[in-house]
Structures are given as C-alpha cells and as structure tokens.
Amino acid sequence: MTDAAALPGQPRGGVLSGPATERAVNVLAPNASAMTLDGTNTWIVAEPGSDLAVVIDPGPLDGGHLRNVVDTAEKAGKRIALTLLTHGHPDHAEGAARFAELTGTRVRALDPALRLGDEGLAAGDVITVGGLELRVVPTPGHTADSLCFHLPADRAVLTGDTILGRGTTVVAHPDGRLGDYLDSLRRLRSLTVDDGVHTVLPGHGPVLEDAQGVVEFYLAHRAHRLAQVETAVENGYRTPAEVVAHVYADVDRSLWPAADLSVRAQLDYLREHGLI
C-alpha cells in the first residue's frame, strides 16, 4: 500500500464527507464515476460562531443531496446565505437553481448564464458573509469560467476542478485552454508561496495537505505530457485519436474521450507557440 504522504499533495485519508478545516465542511454528492472520482464535493463554509454559511458548488440536480446540504448546515446552526460556483459543469452547477429555491439564496458565478441575481464574480472580489472572508482567484484553463476561492483564515483554497484530490485535471477543449491553465497553476503556486496556503479543498477527491507540492506536481505532469505529445507529432502521429492511442496507452480506455479533449488542447498550445 502506498503511503498517502508520499502521493502528490499528501491526500488526507478517511471519510470524505464531514469537517475538513475549521471553517469548511464537505457534503459528498452521490455521483461517483470515472470522471467525478468519489463524487462532487459540495462545500459548506462558515466562520466559527456565525449562524451564516456559504455553499460552494451545490453539485448535480439530485434532490436528496441538495436537501442533505441544507440539513447539514442547519444541524450545525447555520443558515445558507449565499451560493457560489467554481465553474459551470453540470456535476458542480446543475443543482444550483433548485438549491437557490430551497435556500432563498443568490447564485454568484463568473458566467452570467449561471447567475441568479445581479451580482457575479470577478478577479479580486472579496466575499464576506457572517465574518467569513473568501477571495476570488481566477483560474481559467479547465474551463474558461473556472474560479478558485481562497480561504485565508484556514490557509486553504477551494479549487473546483482546477486541482483534484486524486489524479489530474482535464483541460476541456475547446472551452479550456492549456496556456490559461498553466498560468492558473502558477497563480495558485503564488498563493502557496506568498500567502501561506497549504490545504487544497478540491471539487473531487480527498483534501490535500501539501498545496505547493500538488501544484508543482501538476506543472511537472503537464510539461511531461506536452513533451510526449510534441514527440508523438514529430514521429508522425497527427490526429488527436492517434496521439491519444500512443501517449495515453497506459490509461484506461474509458478515459480516452477525456484524454482526447486534453490532447486537442495540447495540440492547440503547441501550434500557438510554433512548436509543431
């Protein structure tokens, strides 16, 4: 068995649902799959002693899950006052409108199409609810509308799909762009170096205790894959399907459709930089 401390980011073992930091509690959605890992992590975040809470990524349109999120907050003496989205993929956002009905909250997101209420989210925004402070960090790449939320009091960052608790993230071509994603990883690395962030609260998978370590791993992994794709093209593998079959031969074939999206994003990046 591999020691979790030796894995990228030092994933925390044990049950995924429940308290993760002093201010963050996870409610795991029942939508496990090869792409969503154990399911979507729906985060309830609140300042200790406050009766107000923020929910990040209500998850899929699953009535039982959405009710469970509300019940979990209420059992802790919290009223949900605001809903935030890291991005618009259905496993994170499909339940947002129904959740807003259940809680009477606004939904704030980068994409105007996902918002309920007049106020969106933008780089540099600071969200304060009941003494809680969350800072909006733009992290496009997985999707164009991807955001992370810096929780300075817990030295933590909620990453959606930009960083996962296990494995690596798909840059979802054509909406996602590899150059943007690499810039976003560097932005997150700056949070670990300059702001002392050490905990990753991901959109899927376990909490990570070594934020800087996982960001460095992601950057190294992307550089390695990009070099493999560049070499594959030089060796005559031209189409995305050909590159996937060559470069991702060791990956479960059920994940090849996601790998195809990633390869398309990598090919675009190589073309834009004159490397192929």
mmCIF file of C-alpha atoms in Angstrom:
data_model
loop_
_atom_site.group_PDB
_atom_site.id
_atom_site.type_symbol
_atom_site.label_atom_id
_atom_site.label_comp_id
_atom_site.label_asym_id
_atom_site.label_seq_id
_atom_site.Cartn_x
_atom_site.Cartn_y
_atom_site.Cartn_z
ATOM 1 C CA MET A 1 0.000 0.000 0.000
ATOM 2 C CA THR A 2 1.278 3.472 -0.871
ATOM 3 C CA ASP A 3 1.746 5.922 1.981
ATOM 4 C CA ALA A 4 -0.628 8.857 1.377
ATOM 5 C CA ALA A 5 2.114 11.261 2.482
ATOM 6 C CA ALA A 6 4.185 10.097 -0.499
ATOM 7 C CA LEU A 7 1.409 10.896 -3.000
ATOM 8 C CA PRO A 8 1.160 14.300 -4.733
ATOM 9 C CA GLY A 9 -0.337 16.808 -2.323
ATOM 10 C CA GLN A 10 -0.398 14.385 0.630
ATOM 11 C CA PRO A 11 -4.085 13.397 0.349
ATOM 12 C CA ARG A 12 -5.909 13.060 3.636
ATOM 13 C CA GLY A 13 -7.295 9.593 4.295
ATOM 14 C CA GLY A 14 -10.614 8.635 5.797
ATOM 15 C CA VAL A 15 -14.200 9.596 5.023
ATOM 16 C CA LEU A 16 -14.571 12.451 2.524
ATOM 17 C CA SER A 17 -17.777 13.914 3.964
ATOM 18 C CA GLY A 18 -17.541 15.991 7.110
ATOM 19 C CA PRO A 19 -15.338 18.746 8.545
ATOM 20 C CA ALA A 20 -12.150 19.429 6.612
ATOM 21 C CA THR A 21 -10.866 22.643 8.206
ATOM 22 C CA GLU A 22 -12.104 24.897 10.991
ATOM 23 C CA ARG A 23 -14.421 26.640 8.519
ATOM 24 C CA ALA A 24 -15.107 24.103 5.754
ATOM 25 C CA VAL A 25 -17.358 21.034 5.773
ATOM 26 C CA ASN A 26 -17.783 18.704 2.805
ATOM 27 C CA VAL A 27 -21.040 17.039 1.785
ATOM 28 C CA LEU A 28 -20.235 14.402 -0.837
ATOM 29 C CA ALA A 29 -22.712 14.082 -3.707
ATOM 30 C CA PRO A 30 -23.781 10.552 -4.756
ATOM 31 C CA ASN A 31 -22.489 10.876 -8.322
ATOM 32 C CA ALA A 32 -19.292 8.824 -8.303
ATOM 33 C CA SER A 33 -17.820 7.945 -11.711
ATOM 34 C CA ALA A 34 -14.505 7.650 -13.507
ATOM 35 C CA MET A 35 -14.614 11.393 -14.170
ATOM 36 C CA THR A 36 -16.056 12.600 -10.846
ATOM 37 C CA LEU A 37 -13.999 10.211 -8.668
ATOM 38 C CA ASP A 38 -15.898 9.627 -5.377
ATOM 39 C CA GLY A 39 -18.463 12.268 -6.366
ATOM 40 C CA THR A 40 -18.718 16.049 -6.275
ATOM 41 C CA ASN A 41 -17.561 17.765 -3.097
ATOM 42 C CA THR A 42 -20.126 20.360 -2.038
ATOM 43 C CA TRP A 43 -18.503 22.719 0.454
ATOM 44 C CA ILE A 44 -20.268 24.486 3.323
ATOM 45 C CA VAL A 45 -18.031 27.298 4.566
ATOM 46 C CA ALA A 46 -18.726 29.446 7.617
ATOM 47 C CA GLU A 47 -16.947 31.478 10.257
ATOM 48 C CA PRO A 48 -16.918 29.762 13.681
ATOM 49 C CA GLY A 49 -19.668 31.190 15.830
ATOM 50 C CA SER A 50 -21.578 32.656 12.889
ATOM 51 C CA ASP A 51 -25.072 31.496 12.001
ATOM 52 C CA LEU A 52 -24.490 32.224 8.282
ATOM 53 C CA ALA A 53 -22.842 29.928 5.749
ATOM 54 C CA VAL A 54 -21.766 29.923 2.111
ATOM 55 C CA VAL A 55 -22.164 26.872 -0.130
ATOM 56 C CA ILE A 56 -19.712 26.309 -2.966
ATOM 57 C CA ASP A 57 -20.819 24.013 -5.829
ATOM 58 C CA PRO A 58 -24.223 22.536 -4.862
ATOM 59 C CA GLY A 59 -23.484 19.734 -7.313
ATOM 60 C CA PRO A 60 -25.820 17.710 -9.530
ATOM 61 C CA LEU A 61 -29.589 18.079 -9.669
ATOM 62 C CA ASP A 62 -30.178 15.453 -7.005
ATOM 63 C CA GLY A 63 -32.921 16.363 -4.557
ATOM 64 C CA GLY A 64 -31.619 14.107 -1.814
ATOM 65 C CA HIS A 65 -28.144 15.605 -1.998
ATOM 66 C CA LEU A 66 -29.360 19.197 -2.068
ATOM 67 C CA ARG A 67 -31.597 18.537 0.947
ATOM 68 C CA ASN A 68 -28.671 16.871 2.722
ATOM 69 C CA VAL A 69 -26.558 20.004 2.227
ATOM 70 C CA VAL A 70 -29.279 22.184 3.764
ATOM 71 C CA ASP A 71 -29.796 19.739 6.640
ATOM 72 C CA THR A 72 -26.067 19.543 7.360
ATOM 73 C CA ALA A 73 -25.860 23.318 7.631
ATOM 74 C CA GLU A 74 -28.986 23.564 9.782
ATOM 75 C CA LYS A 75 -27.795 20.862 12.179
ATOM 76 C CA ALA A 76 -24.677 22.975 12.714
ATOM 77 C CA GLY A 77 -26.860 26.010 13.471
ATOM 78 C CA LYS A 78 -26.141 27.668 10.117
ATOM 79 C CA ARG A 79 -28.403 29.321 7.580
ATOM 80 C CA ILE A 80 -27.136 29.231 3.999
ATOM 81 C CA ALA A 81 -26.847 32.843 2.873
ATOM 82 C CA LEU A 82 -25.060 32.575 -0.488
ATOM 83 C CA THR A 83 -24.288 30.025 -3.209
ATOM 84 C CA LEU A 84 -21.081 30.192 -5.257
ATOM 85 C CA LEU A 85 -19.937 28.226 -8.308
ATOM 86 C CA THR A 86 -16.365 27.340 -9.268
ATOM 87 C CA HIS A 87 -17.498 26.695 -12.861
ATOM 88 C CA GLY A 88 -20.495 25.592 -14.865
ATOM 89 C CA HIS A 89 -20.027 21.859 -15.451
ATOM 90 C CA PRO A 90 -23.231 20.002 -14.513
ATOM 91 C CA ASP A 91 -21.666 17.898 -11.761
ATOM 92 C CA HIS A 92 -20.925 21.174 -9.923
ATOM 93 C CA ALA A 93 -23.667 23.542 -11.048
ATOM 94 C CA GLU A 94 -26.718 21.679 -12.362
ATOM 95 C CA GLY A 95 -28.390 21.716 -8.957
ATOM 96 C CA ALA A 96 -27.706 25.412 -8.295
ATOM 97 C CA ALA A 97 -31.086 26.789 -9.397
ATOM 98 C CA ARG A 98 -33.028 24.244 -7.340
ATOM 99 C CA PHE A 99 -30.686 24.803 -4.399
ATOM 100 C CA ALA A 100 -31.337 28.535 -4.639
ATOM 101 C CA GLU A 101 -35.071 27.808 -4.394
ATOM 102 C CA LEU A 102 -34.548 25.642 -1.316
ATOM 103 C CA THR A 103 -32.393 28.234 0.449
ATOM 104 C CA GLY A 104 -33.621 31.546 -0.936
ATOM 105 C CA THR A 105 -30.065 32.468 -1.886
ATOM 106 C CA ARG A 106 -28.480 34.210 -4.817
ATOM 107 C CA VAL A 107 -26.087 32.242 -7.026
ATOM 108 C CA ARG A 108 -22.868 34.013 -7.920
ATOM 109 C CA ALA A 109 -20.649 32.749 -10.751
ATOM 110 C CA LEU A 110 -18.280 34.088 -13.372
ATOM 111 C CA ASP A 111 -20.575 33.031 -16.241
ATOM 112 C CA PRO A 112 -23.647 35.329 -16.370
ATOM 113 C CA ALA A 113 -25.757 32.410 -17.626
ATOM 114 C CA LEU A 114 -25.269 30.628 -14.298
ATOM 115 C CA ARG A 115 -26.072 33.545 -12.008
ATOM 116 C CA LEU A 116 -29.275 34.049 -10.068
ATOM 117 C CA GLY A 117 -29.239 37.683 -9.014
ATOM 118 C CA ASP A 118 -27.477 40.739 -10.350
ATOM 119 C CA GLU A 119 -24.057 40.170 -8.826
ATOM 120 C CA GLY A 120 -21.432 37.980 -10.474
ATOM 121 C CA LEU A 121 -17.849 37.144 -9.572
ATOM 122 C CA ALA A 122 -14.631 38.706 -10.831
ATOM 123 C CA ALA A 123 -10.910 38.593 -10.127
ATOM 124 C CA GLY A 124 -10.044 40.323 -6.886
ATOM 125 C CA ASP A 125 -13.541 40.162 -5.416
ATOM 126 C CA VAL A 126 -13.651 39.604 -1.664
ATOM 127 C CA ILE A 127 -16.798 37.894 -0.412
ATOM 128 C CA THR A 128 -17.751 38.437 3.216
ATOM 129 C CA VAL A 129 -20.625 36.614 4.897
ATOM 130 C CA GLY A 130 -21.060 36.488 8.658
ATOM 131 C CA GLY A 131 -17.426 37.402 9.238
ATOM 132 C CA LEU A 132 -16.191 34.816 6.744
ATOM 133 C CA GLU A 133 -13.804 36.058 4.050
ATOM 134 C CA LEU A 134 -13.360 34.372 0.664
ATOM 135 C CA ARG A 135 -11.166 35.824 -2.075
ATOM 136 C CA VAL A 136 -11.942 35.111 -5.724
ATOM 137 C CA VAL A 137 -8.984 33.742 -7.692
ATOM 138 C CA PRO A 138 -9.450 33.495 -11.480
ATOM 139 C CA THR A 139 -8.173 30.127 -12.697
ATOM 140 C CA PRO A 140 -9.294 29.595 -16.303
ATOM 141 C CA GLY A 141 -7.992 26.576 -18.156
ATOM 142 C CA HIS A 142 -10.090 23.579 -17.176
ATOM 143 C CA THR A 143 -12.919 25.764 -18.456
ATOM 144 C CA ALA A 144 -12.971 29.430 -19.396
ATOM 145 C CA ASP A 145 -15.157 30.241 -16.374
ATOM 146 C CA SER A 146 -13.171 28.350 -13.725
ATOM 147 C CA LEU A 147 -12.558 30.086 -10.404
ATOM 148 C CA CYS A 148 -10.968 29.154 -7.091
ATOM 149 C CA PHE A 149 -11.778 30.595 -3.683
ATOM 150 C CA HIS A 150 -9.002 31.472 -1.259
ATOM 151 C CA LEU A 151 -9.968 30.963 2.389
ATOM 152 C CA PRO A 152 -7.158 32.866 4.116
ATOM 153 C CA ALA A 153 -8.236 32.160 7.701
ATOM 154 C CA ASP A 154 -7.736 28.416 7.113
ATOM 155 C CA ARG A 155 -4.745 28.868 4.781
ATOM 156 C CA ALA A 156 -6.801 26.907 2.265
ATOM 157 C CA VAL A 157 -8.019 27.176 -1.320
ATOM 158 C CA LEU A 158 -11.182 25.654 -2.790
ATOM 159 C CA THR A 159 -10.175 24.581 -6.276
ATOM 160 C CA GLY A 160 -13.205 23.086 -8.036
ATOM 161 C CA ASP A 161 -11.770 21.051 -10.910
ATOM 162 C CA THR A 162 -8.586 23.111 -11.316
ATOM 163 C CA ILE A 163 -6.832 20.771 -8.876
ATOM 164 C CA LEU A 164 -8.333 17.422 -7.881
ATOM 165 C CA GLY A 165 -7.756 15.419 -4.736
ATOM 166 C CA ARG A 166 -6.615 12.467 -6.827
ATOM 167 C CA GLY A 167 -5.255 12.241 -10.375
ATOM 168 C CA THR A 168 -5.045 15.218 -12.704
ATOM 169 C CA THR A 169 -7.471 17.588 -14.389
ATOM 170 C CA VAL A 170 -8.720 17.573 -17.969
ATOM 171 C CA VAL A 171 -8.318 20.816 -19.894
ATOM 172 C CA ALA A 172 -11.706 20.627 -21.561
ATOM 173 C CA HIS A 173 -11.096 21.701 -25.196
ATOM 174 C CA PRO A 174 -12.361 23.891 -26.815
ATOM 175 C CA ASP A 175 -13.593 25.884 -23.807
ATOM 176 C CA GLY A 176 -10.488 25.101 -21.795
ATOM 177 C CA ARG A 177 -7.071 26.317 -22.900
ATOM 178 C CA LEU A 178 -3.728 24.888 -21.813
ATOM 179 C CA GLY A 179 -1.868 28.207 -21.749
ATOM 180 C CA ASP A 180 -4.514 29.649 -19.437
ATOM 181 C CA TYR A 181 -4.373 26.544 -17.283
ATOM 182 C CA LEU A 182 -0.613 26.733 -16.833
ATOM 183 C CA ASP A 183 -0.933 30.400 -15.862
ATOM 184 C CA SER A 184 -3.633 29.426 -13.343
ATOM 185 C CA LEU A 185 -1.404 26.778 -11.767
ATOM 186 C CA ARG A 186 1.349 29.376 -11.397
ATOM 187 C CA ARG A 187 -1.184 31.731 -9.790
ATOM 188 C CA LEU A 188 -2.057 29.011 -7.280
ATOM 189 C CA ARG A 189 1.621 28.345 -6.651
ATOM 190 C CA SER A 190 1.976 32.016 -5.735
ATOM 191 C CA LEU A 191 -0.783 31.553 -3.138
ATOM 192 C CA THR A 192 1.218 28.761 -1.536
ATOM 193 C CA VAL A 193 4.467 30.753 -1.556
ATOM 194 C CA ASP A 194 3.250 34.286 -0.825
ATOM 195 C CA ASP A 195 0.052 33.689 1.169
ATOM 196 C CA GLY A 196 0.885 30.527 3.082
ATOM 197 C CA VAL A 197 -1.831 28.354 1.562
ATOM 198 C CA HIS A 198 -1.164 24.729 2.467
ATOM 199 C CA THR A 199 -4.559 22.985 2.173
ATOM 200 C CA VAL A 200 -6.449 22.195 -1.038
ATOM 201 C CA LEU A 201 -10.199 21.652 -0.752
ATOM 202 C CA PRO A 202 -10.904 20.126 -4.189
ATOM 203 C CA GLY A 203 -14.084 19.642 -6.168
ATOM 204 C CA HIS A 204 -13.476 15.882 -6.223
ATOM 205 C CA GLY A 205 -11.389 13.544 -4.120
ATOM 206 C CA PRO A 206 -9.726 13.913 -0.734
ATOM 207 C CA VAL A 207 -8.403 17.050 0.929
ATOM 208 C CA LEU A 208 -4.730 17.691 0.140
ATOM 209 C CA GLU A 209 -2.372 18.771 2.902
ATOM 210 C CA ASP A 210 0.517 19.941 0.680
ATOM 211 C CA ALA A 211 -0.819 22.585 -1.703
ATOM 212 C CA GLN A 212 2.575 23.607 -3.031
ATOM 213 C CA GLY A 213 3.576 20.001 -3.616
ATOM 214 C CA VAL A 214 0.483 19.211 -5.676
ATOM 215 C CA VAL A 215 0.811 22.406 -7.763
ATOM 216 C CA GLU A 216 4.431 21.535 -8.544
ATOM 217 C CA PHE A 217 3.340 18.008 -9.449
ATOM 218 C CA TYR A 218 0.634 19.336 -11.774
ATOM 219 C CA LEU A 219 3.085 21.668 -13.515
ATOM 220 C CA ALA A 220 5.638 18.870 -13.956
ATOM 221 C CA HIS A 221 2.942 16.478 -15.196
ATOM 222 C CA ARG A 222 1.728 19.000 -17.781
ATOM 223 C CA ALA A 223 5.264 19.643 -19.012
ATOM 224 C CA HIS A 224 5.866 15.895 -19.335
ATOM 225 C CA ARG A 225 2.620 15.244 -21.224
ATOM 226 C CA LEU A 226 3.223 18.209 -23.502
ATOM 227 C CA ALA A 227 6.689 16.890 -24.372
ATOM 228 C CA GLN A 228 5.182 13.473 -25.096
ATOM 229 C CA VAL A 229 2.572 14.959 -27.425
ATOM 230 C CA GLU A 230 5.182 17.077 -29.219
ATOM 231 C CA THR A 231 7.382 13.998 -29.722
ATOM 232 C CA ALA A 232 4.402 11.954 -30.928
ATOM 233 C CA VAL A 233 3.602 14.560 -33.600
ATOM 234 C CA GLU A 234 7.249 14.641 -34.677
ATOM 235 C CA ASN A 235 7.080 10.856 -35.044
ATOM 236 C CA GLY A 236 4.082 11.021 -37.356
ATOM 237 C CA TYR A 237 1.085 10.745 -35.032
ATOM 238 C CA ARG A 238 -1.036 13.571 -36.414
ATOM 239 C CA THR A 239 -4.661 13.272 -35.357
ATOM 240 C CA PRO A 240 -5.854 13.612 -31.753
ATOM 241 C CA ALA A 241 -7.006 9.976 -31.813
ATOM 242 C CA GLU A 242 -3.579 8.799 -32.960
ATOM 243 C CA VAL A 243 -1.833 10.845 -30.291
ATOM 244 C CA VAL A 244 -4.164 9.578 -27.560
ATOM 245 C CA ALA A 245 -3.605 5.938 -28.538
ATOM 246 C CA HIS A 246 0.160 6.485 -28.461
ATOM 247 C CA VAL A 247 0.663 8.795 -25.483
ATOM 248 C CA TYR A 248 -2.185 7.551 -23.262
ATOM 249 C CA ALA A 249 -1.755 3.859 -23.996
ATOM 250 C CA ASP A 250 -1.347 3.170 -20.258
ATOM 251 C CA VAL A 251 -4.595 4.970 -19.375
ATOM 252 C CA ASP A 252 -7.928 3.158 -19.003
ATOM 253 C CA ARG A 253 -9.694 3.330 -22.378
ATOM 254 C CA SER A 254 -12.872 4.570 -20.692
ATOM 255 C CA LEU A 255 -10.938 7.807 -20.038
ATOM 256 C CA TRP A 256 -9.751 8.230 -23.631
ATOM 257 C CA PRO A 257 -12.602 10.623 -24.556
ATOM 258 C CA ALA A 258 -11.338 12.963 -21.814
ATOM 259 C CA ALA A 259 -7.766 12.388 -22.969
ATOM 260 C CA ASP A 260 -8.867 13.373 -26.485
ATOM 261 C CA LEU A 261 -10.018 16.760 -25.159
ATOM 262 C CA SER A 262 -6.724 17.203 -23.357
ATOM 263 C CA VAL A 263 -4.711 16.287 -26.450
ATOM 264 C CA ARG A 264 -6.653 18.762 -28.580
ATOM 265 C CA ALA A 265 -5.846 21.494 -26.054
ATOM 266 C CA GLN A 266 -2.184 20.479 -26.069
ATOM 267 C CA LEU A 267 -2.012 20.462 -29.870
ATOM 268 C CA ASP A 268 -3.526 23.962 -29.938
ATOM 269 C CA TYR A 269 -0.931 25.120 -27.418
ATOM 270 C CA LEU A 270 1.954 23.654 -29.438
ATOM 271 C CA ARG A 271 0.669 25.268 -32.644
ATOM 272 C CA GLU A 272 0.201 28.657 -30.951
ATOM 273 C CA HIS A 273 3.795 28.542 -29.741
ATOM 274 C CA GLY A 274 5.201 27.386 -33.097
ATOM 275 C CA LEU A 275 6.379 24.079 -31.708
ATOM 276 C CA ILE A 276 4.644 21.878 -34.281
#
